[in-house]
Amino acid sequence: MDNAVITTRELTRTFGSFTAVNKISIEVGQGEIYGFLGPNGSGKSTTIRMLCGILEPTSGSGTVLGYDLAREAEKIKRKIGYMSQKFSLYDDLTVYENLDFYAGLYSIPHRERKKRIGEMIDMALLKGREDELAANLSGGWKQRLALGCAIISRPSILFLDEPTSGVSPTSRRTFFKIIQRLANENTTVMVTTHFMDEAERCYRIAFISEGKLIADDTPENLKNNVIKGTLAEVVHPNALYIIDDIEKLPYVKECSNHGPVLHVLLESENAIQALNYYTGVEAKIIRPSLEDVFVSLAKQNRRQVS
C-alpha cells in the first residue's frame, strides 16, 4: 500500500507463556477508518497499545507514520491521538479546563490555545457547557469531550479503543459522524469495537480472534465472500434447544442463534424446503450481516485450532 501510515509484520506480544497477539500483519492507509473487531480478550487493546508506543512488541516489527515501534516509541506518542473507553478526563475540572490541560500537555502555544479549544468545543457539540464540571456531564457528553482532548493537537492518526462502550445508541451515532468528518479531513482512525453497526461505517475491518488476524477486508467484501452457501433465518420458539440438532443435518453447514432467531447456513438454496419441513416453520433467505461473518470466521478459526 503506497499511502500506508500503519504497517505491521508478524507483530507479536506475549505475557509469560500466554500469547496475546500472534503474528499480526496489517496495513492502514492515510485517511482510512480501520475497524478492529473481536471478542473481549482477543488481543485488540494489546495491539493498539503496541501501535501507540505504550507496549513494546515481543517480536515482529511495525511502523507508525514511518517511526519504528520498537526504537521510536516516544516519537510516535507525540504524533498520535489516543482515546480509550475510560475517558481520561479530570472530573474536578470544567470542560474548558480539561481541554486547556491537554493543550498544555501537547505543548500547543498559548497564542493558539483559545482558538484550538474553541474548535474542539464546536466539534464536540459542547457550546454553552464550557464552565460545566466534567463530573456532571452525561456519558455521551464526556465521550465527545474526551475525543476533543485526544485530537486537540491535530494528530495524523487517532487510536480509539472501545470509545463508545457504555453510551447510548444516539451518542454512538453522533460520535461516529464526527469520526467520519475527521477521516474526510485526512485523519487516519483506527477503532476497536464490538458494535457491528459501527463496523459497517469503517472503510476496512480486521477481525481478530485469540490473538490471530482471521480476516482483513471491506465490509462489503467480507459479507460477499466469507460465507459460502445460502443463509436462512428461522424464527422458532425453541431456538436455543434445536440449534445443535439443526447443525447435525446433512444439508446444514453452520447454525447460530440471535435471540429467538436462528441463522442457518445451508449447502444450497434447494435445501430450504427440507429445513422448513424439519423445523415446522418457514425459513427466509437473508443476506449475511457482519455479525454473521464474524460468527462464521470465529467458528472456522476454532475448527482450525482444534
mmCIF file of C-alpha atoms in Angstrom:
data_model
loop_
_atom_site.group_PDB
_atom_site.id
_atom_site.type_symbol
_atom_site.label_atom_id
_atom_site.label_comp_id
_atom_site.label_asym_id
_atom_site.label_seq_id
_atom_site.Cartn_x
_atom_site.Cartn_y
_atom_site.Cartn_z
ATOM 1 C CA MET A 1 0.000 0.000 0.000
ATOM 2 C CA ASP A 2 1.588 3.273 -1.161
ATOM 3 C CA ASN A 3 -0.130 5.543 1.381
ATOM 4 C CA ALA A 4 0.185 3.266 4.427
ATOM 5 C CA VAL A 5 0.684 5.129 7.717
ATOM 6 C CA ILE A 6 0.490 1.991 9.892
ATOM 7 C CA THR A 7 2.336 -1.186 8.929
ATOM 8 C CA THR A 8 2.998 -4.315 10.969
ATOM 9 C CA ARG A 9 4.791 -7.538 10.076
ATOM 10 C CA GLU A 10 4.094 -10.568 12.300
ATOM 11 C CA LEU A 11 3.633 -8.295 15.317
ATOM 12 C CA THR A 12 3.566 -10.425 18.460
ATOM 13 C CA ARG A 13 3.171 -9.815 22.180
ATOM 14 C CA THR A 14 3.444 -12.447 24.863
ATOM 15 C CA PHE A 15 2.926 -12.266 28.616
ATOM 16 C CA GLY A 16 4.845 -15.177 30.077
ATOM 17 C CA SER A 17 3.534 -18.284 28.331
ATOM 18 C CA PHE A 18 0.377 -16.509 27.096
ATOM 19 C CA THR A 19 0.377 -15.097 23.542
ATOM 20 C CA ALA A 20 -1.953 -12.086 23.480
ATOM 21 C CA VAL A 21 -1.139 -11.023 19.907
ATOM 22 C CA ASN A 22 0.075 -13.649 17.469
ATOM 23 C CA LYS A 23 1.954 -12.578 14.302
ATOM 24 C CA ILE A 24 -0.426 -9.863 13.121
ATOM 25 C CA SER A 25 0.374 -8.203 9.774
ATOM 26 C CA ILE A 26 -1.736 -5.215 8.695
ATOM 27 C CA GLU A 27 -1.512 -2.025 6.644
ATOM 28 C CA VAL A 28 -3.678 1.038 7.219
ATOM 29 C CA GLY A 29 -3.865 3.824 4.658
ATOM 30 C CA GLN A 30 -3.965 7.558 5.292
ATOM 31 C CA GLY A 31 -7.483 8.887 5.890
ATOM 32 C CA GLU A 32 -8.952 5.420 6.481
ATOM 33 C CA ILE A 33 -11.344 4.415 9.234
ATOM 34 C CA TYR A 34 -9.960 0.990 10.066
ATOM 35 C CA GLY A 35 -12.086 -1.168 12.332
ATOM 36 C CA PHE A 36 -10.524 -3.703 14.662
ATOM 37 C CA LEU A 37 -13.104 -6.253 15.777
ATOM 38 C CA GLY A 38 -13.028 -9.198 18.113
ATOM 39 C CA PRO A 39 -14.424 -10.516 21.406
ATOM 40 C CA ASN A 40 -13.073 -9.423 24.783
ATOM 41 C CA GLY A 41 -9.609 -10.860 25.354
ATOM 42 C CA SER A 42 -8.915 -11.344 21.642
ATOM 43 C CA GLY A 43 -5.881 -9.034 21.587
ATOM 44 C CA LYS A 44 -7.389 -5.808 20.212
ATOM 45 C CA SER A 45 -6.325 -3.498 23.038
ATOM 46 C CA THR A 46 -2.864 -5.072 23.289
ATOM 47 C CA THR A 47 -2.328 -4.390 19.576
ATOM 48 C CA ILE A 48 -3.480 -0.782 19.956
ATOM 49 C CA ARG A 49 -1.128 -0.260 22.904
ATOM 50 C CA MET A 50 1.810 -1.535 20.842
ATOM 51 C CA LEU A 51 0.903 0.752 17.944
ATOM 52 C CA CYS A 52 0.695 3.712 20.319
ATOM 53 C CA GLY A 53 4.200 3.029 21.639
ATOM 54 C CA ILE A 54 2.861 2.166 25.108
ATOM 55 C CA LEU A 55 3.757 -1.524 24.977
ATOM 56 C CA GLU A 56 6.869 -2.983 23.382
ATOM 57 C CA PRO A 57 6.376 -5.875 20.921
ATOM 58 C CA THR A 58 7.859 -9.235 21.901
ATOM 59 C CA SER A 59 8.704 -9.979 18.270
ATOM 60 C CA GLY A 60 7.817 -8.895 14.766
ATOM 61 C CA SER A 61 8.040 -5.312 13.542
ATOM 62 C CA GLY A 62 5.930 -2.294 12.726
ATOM 63 C CA THR A 63 5.922 1.381 11.870
ATOM 64 C CA VAL A 64 3.521 4.225 12.610
ATOM 65 C CA LEU A 65 3.960 7.325 10.435
ATOM 66 C CA GLY A 66 7.317 5.873 9.424
ATOM 67 C CA TYR A 67 8.558 5.553 13.020
ATOM 68 C CA ASP A 68 9.689 2.163 14.277
ATOM 69 C CA LEU A 69 7.539 0.694 17.081
ATOM 70 C CA ALA A 70 10.475 -0.737 18.999
ATOM 71 C CA ARG A 71 13.023 2.090 18.621
ATOM 72 C CA GLU A 72 10.986 5.301 18.222
ATOM 73 C CA ALA A 73 8.031 4.896 20.570
ATOM 74 C CA GLU A 74 8.376 8.408 22.029
ATOM 75 C CA LYS A 75 8.223 9.994 18.565
ATOM 76 C CA ILE A 76 5.053 8.010 17.824
ATOM 77 C CA LYS A 77 3.403 9.212 21.046
ATOM 78 C CA ARG A 78 3.940 12.849 20.037
ATOM 79 C CA LYS A 79 2.228 12.376 16.666
ATOM 80 C CA ILE A 80 -0.906 10.433 17.575
ATOM 81 C CA GLY A 81 -4.142 10.835 19.480
ATOM 82 C CA TYR A 82 -5.436 8.111 21.781
ATOM 83 C CA MET A 83 -8.781 7.618 23.467
ATOM 84 C CA SER A 84 -9.990 4.626 25.463
ATOM 85 C CA GLN A 85 -13.354 3.673 26.915
ATOM 86 C CA LYS A 86 -12.207 5.056 30.271
ATOM 87 C CA PHE A 87 -12.430 8.668 29.031
ATOM 88 C CA SER A 88 -9.238 10.074 30.567
ATOM 89 C CA LEU A 89 -10.855 13.243 31.904
ATOM 90 C CA TYR A 90 -10.447 15.186 35.131
ATOM 91 C CA ASP A 91 -13.860 15.266 36.823
ATOM 92 C CA ASP A 92 -12.966 18.210 39.041
ATOM 93 C CA LEU A 93 -12.089 20.371 36.019
ATOM 94 C CA THR A 94 -14.559 22.089 33.703
ATOM 95 C CA VAL A 95 -14.954 21.287 30.023
ATOM 96 C CA TYR A 96 -12.760 24.258 29.121
ATOM 97 C CA GLU A 97 -10.147 23.426 31.774
ATOM 98 C CA ASN A 98 -9.855 19.812 30.585
ATOM 99 C CA LEU A 99 -9.200 20.986 27.032
ATOM 100 C CA ASP A 100 -6.749 23.615 28.255
ATOM 101 C CA PHE A 101 -4.889 20.984 30.289
ATOM 102 C CA TYR A 102 -4.475 18.697 27.280
ATOM 103 C CA ALA A 103 -3.462 21.630 25.101
ATOM 104 C CA GLY A 104 -0.646 22.254 27.576
ATOM 105 C CA LEU A 105 0.226 18.581 27.655
ATOM 106 C CA TYR A 106 0.686 18.659 23.870
ATOM 107 C CA SER A 107 2.691 21.926 24.096
ATOM 108 C CA ILE A 108 0.257 23.922 21.975
ATOM 109 C CA PRO A 109 1.487 27.559 22.033
ATOM 110 C CA HIS A 110 -0.583 29.912 24.228
ATOM 111 C CA ARG A 111 -1.379 32.157 21.269
ATOM 112 C CA GLU A 112 -3.126 29.224 19.554
ATOM 113 C CA ARG A 113 -4.814 27.583 22.513
ATOM 114 C CA LYS A 114 -8.016 29.613 22.744
ATOM 115 C CA LYS A 115 -8.741 29.109 19.051
ATOM 116 C CA ARG A 116 -7.943 25.374 19.212
ATOM 117 C CA ILE A 117 -10.078 24.880 22.339
ATOM 118 C CA GLY A 118 -12.948 26.701 20.627
ATOM 119 C CA GLU A 119 -12.645 24.365 17.644
ATOM 120 C CA MET A 120 -12.831 21.323 19.924
ATOM 121 C CA ILE A 121 -15.880 22.677 21.752
ATOM 122 C CA ASP A 122 -17.642 23.241 18.422
ATOM 123 C CA MET A 123 -16.605 19.798 17.126
ATOM 124 C CA ALA A 124 -17.833 18.070 20.308
ATOM 125 C CA LEU A 125 -21.143 19.997 20.306
ATOM 126 C CA LEU A 126 -20.331 21.373 23.759
ATOM 127 C CA LYS A 127 -21.107 25.036 23.106
ATOM 128 C CA GLY A 128 -22.596 26.576 26.270
ATOM 129 C CA ARG A 129 -21.120 23.879 28.528
ATOM 130 C CA GLU A 130 -17.591 25.271 28.769
ATOM 131 C CA ASP A 131 -17.902 26.017 32.512
ATOM 132 C CA GLU A 132 -19.592 22.733 33.458
ATOM 133 C CA LEU A 133 -17.600 20.216 35.506
ATOM 134 C CA ALA A 134 -16.716 17.057 33.607
ATOM 135 C CA ALA A 135 -18.160 15.050 36.516
ATOM 136 C CA ASN A 136 -21.627 16.457 35.752
ATOM 137 C CA LEU A 137 -21.638 15.501 32.061
ATOM 138 C CA SER A 138 -23.595 12.543 30.712
ATOM 139 C CA GLY A 139 -21.743 9.627 29.101
ATOM 140 C CA GLY A 140 -22.243 10.988 25.608
ATOM 141 C CA TRP A 141 -21.002 14.475 26.520
ATOM 142 C CA LYS A 142 -17.960 13.014 28.311
ATOM 143 C CA GLN A 143 -17.222 10.852 25.303
ATOM 144 C CA ARG A 144 -17.120 13.826 22.938
ATOM 145 C CA LEU A 145 -15.081 15.901 25.392
ATOM 146 C CA ALA A 146 -12.557 13.043 25.634
ATOM 147 C CA LEU A 147 -12.375 12.972 21.840
ATOM 148 C CA GLY A 148 -11.696 16.709 21.811
ATOM 149 C CA CYS A 149 -8.868 16.212 24.317
ATOM 150 C CA ALA A 150 -7.435 13.407 22.152
ATOM 151 C CA ILE A 151 -7.380 15.423 18.921
ATOM 152 C CA ILE A 152 -6.625 18.923 20.180
ATOM 153 C CA SER A 153 -3.049 18.504 18.915
ATOM 154 C CA ARG A 154 -4.409 17.699 15.416
ATOM 155 C CA PRO A 155 -2.814 14.234 15.275
ATOM 156 C CA SER A 156 -2.270 12.463 11.959
ATOM 157 C CA ILE A 157 -3.572 9.208 13.452
ATOM 158 C CA LEU A 158 -6.280 8.702 16.050
ATOM 159 C CA PHE A 159 -6.466 5.435 18.000
ATOM 160 C CA LEU A 160 -9.831 4.729 19.612
ATOM 161 C CA ASP A 161 -10.042 1.740 21.950
ATOM 162 C CA GLU A 162 -13.690 0.788 22.580
ATOM 163 C CA PRO A 163 -14.613 4.503 22.671
ATOM 164 C CA THR A 164 -18.397 4.003 22.613
ATOM 165 C CA SER A 165 -18.826 1.421 25.387
ATOM 166 C CA GLY A 166 -21.395 2.488 27.925
ATOM 167 C CA VAL A 167 -23.020 5.315 25.949
ATOM 168 C CA SER A 168 -26.431 5.408 24.310
ATOM 169 C CA PRO A 169 -27.024 4.380 20.665
ATOM 170 C CA THR A 170 -27.810 8.024 19.836
ATOM 171 C CA SER A 171 -24.490 9.171 21.308
ATOM 172 C CA ARG A 172 -22.682 6.404 19.402
ATOM 173 C CA ARG A 173 -24.179 7.557 16.102
ATOM 174 C CA THR A 174 -23.270 11.196 16.794
ATOM 175 C CA PHE A 175 -19.745 10.153 17.736
ATOM 176 C CA PHE A 176 -19.228 8.228 14.503
ATOM 177 C CA LYS A 177 -20.461 11.144 12.417
ATOM 178 C CA ILE A 178 -17.664 13.189 13.980
ATOM 179 C CA ILE A 179 -15.169 10.381 13.253
ATOM 180 C CA GLN A 180 -16.310 10.331 9.630
ATOM 181 C CA ARG A 181 -15.722 14.065 9.386
ATOM 182 C CA LEU A 182 -12.192 13.680 10.765
ATOM 183 C CA ALA A 183 -11.441 10.967 8.206
ATOM 184 C CA ASN A 184 -12.749 13.218 5.424
ATOM 185 C CA GLU A 185 -10.137 15.743 6.595
ATOM 186 C CA ASN A 186 -7.435 13.042 6.111
ATOM 187 C CA THR A 187 -7.050 11.897 9.711
ATOM 188 C CA THR A 188 -6.448 8.147 9.922
ATOM 189 C CA VAL A 189 -8.688 6.497 12.506
ATOM 190 C CA MET A 190 -8.130 3.035 13.957
ATOM 191 C CA VAL A 191 -11.019 1.964 16.171
ATOM 192 C CA THR A 192 -11.683 -1.172 18.204
ATOM 193 C CA THR A 193 -15.337 -2.005 18.683
ATOM 194 C CA HIS A 194 -17.732 -4.879 19.226
ATOM 195 C CA PHE A 195 -20.715 -2.989 17.762
ATOM 196 C CA MET A 196 -21.480 -4.237 14.254
ATOM 197 C CA ASP A 197 -23.340 -1.076 13.242
ATOM 198 C CA GLU A 198 -20.125 0.873 13.918
ATOM 199 C CA ALA A 199 -18.080 -1.671 11.972
ATOM 200 C CA GLU A 200 -20.336 -1.066 8.962
ATOM 201 C CA ARG A 201 -19.094 2.539 8.893
ATOM 202 C CA CYS A 202 -15.436 1.520 8.671
ATOM 203 C CA TYR A 203 -13.622 1.534 5.325
ATOM 204 C CA ARG A 204 -11.946 -1.765 6.182
ATOM 205 C CA ILE A 205 -12.283 -4.247 9.029
ATOM 206 C CA ALA A 206 -9.818 -6.587 10.664
ATOM 207 C CA PHE A 207 -11.279 -9.493 12.640
ATOM 208 C CA ILE A 208 -9.059 -10.787 15.435
ATOM 209 C CA SER A 209 -9.711 -13.956 17.428
ATOM 210 C CA GLU A 210 -7.479 -15.443 20.137
ATOM 211 C CA GLY A 211 -4.686 -13.087 19.138
ATOM 212 C CA LYS A 212 -4.751 -14.001 15.446
ATOM 213 C CA LEU A 213 -5.868 -11.945 12.466
ATOM 214 C CA ILE A 214 -8.533 -14.027 10.719
ATOM 215 C CA ALA A 215 -9.831 -11.525 8.121
ATOM 216 C CA ASP A 216 -8.999 -8.080 6.745
ATOM 217 C CA ASP A 217 -11.225 -6.520 4.072
ATOM 218 C CA THR A 218 -14.037 -4.060 3.357
ATOM 219 C CA PRO A 219 -17.427 -4.725 4.994
ATOM 220 C CA GLU A 220 -18.995 -5.466 1.604
ATOM 221 C CA ASN A 221 -16.283 -7.888 0.522
ATOM 222 C CA LEU A 222 -16.491 -9.723 3.829
ATOM 223 C CA LYS A 223 -20.263 -10.140 3.545
ATOM 224 C CA ASN A 224 -19.991 -11.253 -0.082
ATOM 225 C CA ASN A 225 -17.032 -13.611 0.194
ATOM 226 C CA VAL A 226 -16.697 -15.159 3.646
ATOM 227 C CA ILE A 227 -19.963 -17.058 3.893
ATOM 228 C CA LYS A 228 -20.244 -19.761 1.240
ATOM 229 C CA GLY A 229 -23.761 -21.097 0.785
ATOM 230 C CA THR A 230 -27.311 -19.840 1.389
ATOM 231 C CA LEU A 231 -28.104 -18.106 4.679
ATOM 232 C CA ALA A 232 -31.614 -18.615 6.047
ATOM 233 C CA GLU A 233 -33.360 -17.023 9.021
ATOM 234 C CA VAL A 234 -35.582 -19.220 11.189
ATOM 235 C CA VAL A 235 -37.830 -17.734 13.887
ATOM 236 C CA HIS A 236 -38.569 -20.583 16.274
ATOM 237 C CA PRO A 237 -39.983 -20.626 19.842
ATOM 238 C CA ASN A 238 -37.423 -23.260 20.888
ATOM 239 C CA ALA A 239 -34.451 -21.804 19.005
ATOM 240 C CA LEU A 240 -31.896 -22.497 21.739
ATOM 241 C CA TYR A 241 -32.994 -26.120 22.138
ATOM 242 C CA ILE A 242 -32.929 -27.127 18.470
ATOM 243 C CA ILE A 243 -29.706 -25.427 17.351
ATOM 244 C CA ASP A 244 -27.494 -28.484 17.971
ATOM 245 C CA ASP A 245 -29.891 -30.803 16.110
ATOM 246 C CA ILE A 246 -30.082 -28.418 13.146
ATOM 247 C CA GLU A 247 -26.294 -28.245 12.901
ATOM 248 C CA LYS A 248 -26.216 -32.056 12.519
ATOM 249 C CA LEU A 249 -28.474 -32.024 9.442
ATOM 250 C CA PRO A 250 -26.553 -33.115 6.308
ATOM 251 C CA TYR A 251 -27.517 -30.023 4.302
ATOM 252 C CA VAL A 252 -26.582 -27.537 7.087
ATOM 253 C CA LYS A 253 -23.061 -26.090 7.266
ATOM 254 C CA GLU A 254 -23.465 -23.823 10.329
ATOM 255 C CA CYS A 255 -26.151 -22.606 12.703
ATOM 256 C CA SER A 256 -26.026 -19.686 15.155
ATOM 257 C CA ASN A 257 -28.620 -18.127 17.414
ATOM 258 C CA HIS A 258 -29.562 -14.464 17.624
ATOM 259 C CA GLY A 259 -32.073 -14.498 20.477
ATOM 260 C CA PRO A 260 -35.243 -16.271 19.270
ATOM 261 C CA VAL A 261 -33.883 -16.245 15.714
ATOM 262 C CA LEU A 262 -31.591 -18.838 14.144
ATOM 263 C CA HIS A 263 -29.305 -18.108 11.211
ATOM 264 C CA VAL A 264 -28.777 -21.341 9.301
ATOM 265 C CA LEU A 265 -26.136 -21.656 6.595
ATOM 266 C CA LEU A 266 -27.308 -24.175 4.001
ATOM 267 C CA GLU A 267 -25.285 -26.035 1.376
ATOM 268 C CA SER A 268 -27.583 -24.585 -1.297
ATOM 269 C CA GLU A 269 -30.860 -22.759 -1.762
ATOM 270 C CA ASN A 270 -32.506 -26.080 -2.662
ATOM 271 C CA ALA A 271 -32.195 -27.184 0.979
ATOM 272 C CA ILE A 272 -34.643 -24.539 2.199
ATOM 273 C CA GLN A 273 -37.654 -26.832 1.780
ATOM 274 C CA ALA A 274 -36.039 -29.601 3.816
ATOM 275 C CA LEU A 275 -35.226 -27.070 6.567
ATOM 276 C CA ASN A 276 -38.839 -25.843 6.565
ATOM 277 C CA TYR A 277 -40.106 -29.401 6.905
ATOM 278 C CA TYR A 278 -37.702 -30.173 9.760
ATOM 279 C CA THR A 279 -38.395 -27.030 11.833
ATOM 280 C CA GLY A 280 -42.104 -26.745 11.060
ATOM 281 C CA VAL A 281 -41.715 -23.019 10.309
ATOM 282 C CA GLU A 282 -40.962 -21.166 7.110
ATOM 283 C CA ALA A 283 -37.347 -20.045 6.767
ATOM 284 C CA LYS A 284 -36.455 -16.794 4.998
ATOM 285 C CA ILE A 285 -33.351 -16.366 2.858
ATOM 286 C CA ILE A 286 -31.337 -13.361 4.067
ATOM 287 C CA ARG A 287 -28.154 -11.525 3.157
ATOM 288 C CA PRO A 288 -25.287 -12.115 5.619
ATOM 289 C CA SER A 289 -24.609 -9.352 8.128
ATOM 290 C CA LEU A 290 -21.207 -8.524 9.619
ATOM 291 C CA GLU A 291 -22.288 -10.380 12.754
ATOM 292 C CA ASP A 292 -22.877 -13.493 10.626
ATOM 293 C CA VAL A 293 -19.440 -13.017 9.080
ATOM 294 C CA PHE A 294 -17.780 -12.738 12.471
ATOM 295 C CA VAL A 295 -19.581 -15.797 13.888
ATOM 296 C CA SER A 296 -18.594 -17.818 10.820
ATOM 297 C CA LEU A 297 -14.963 -16.685 10.948
ATOM 298 C CA ALA A 298 -14.700 -17.435 14.675
ATOM 299 C CA LYS A 299 -16.087 -20.953 14.117
ATOM 300 C CA GLN A 300 -13.707 -21.559 11.212
ATOM 301 C CA ASN A 301 -10.781 -20.421 13.368
ATOM 302 C CA ARG A 302 -11.805 -22.698 16.251
ATOM 303 C CA ARG A 303 -12.031 -25.671 13.888
ATOM 304 C CA GLN A 304 -8.550 -24.955 12.532
ATOM 305 C CA VAL A 305 -7.099 -24.642 16.052
ATOM 306 C CA SER A 306 -8.694 -27.890 17.243
#
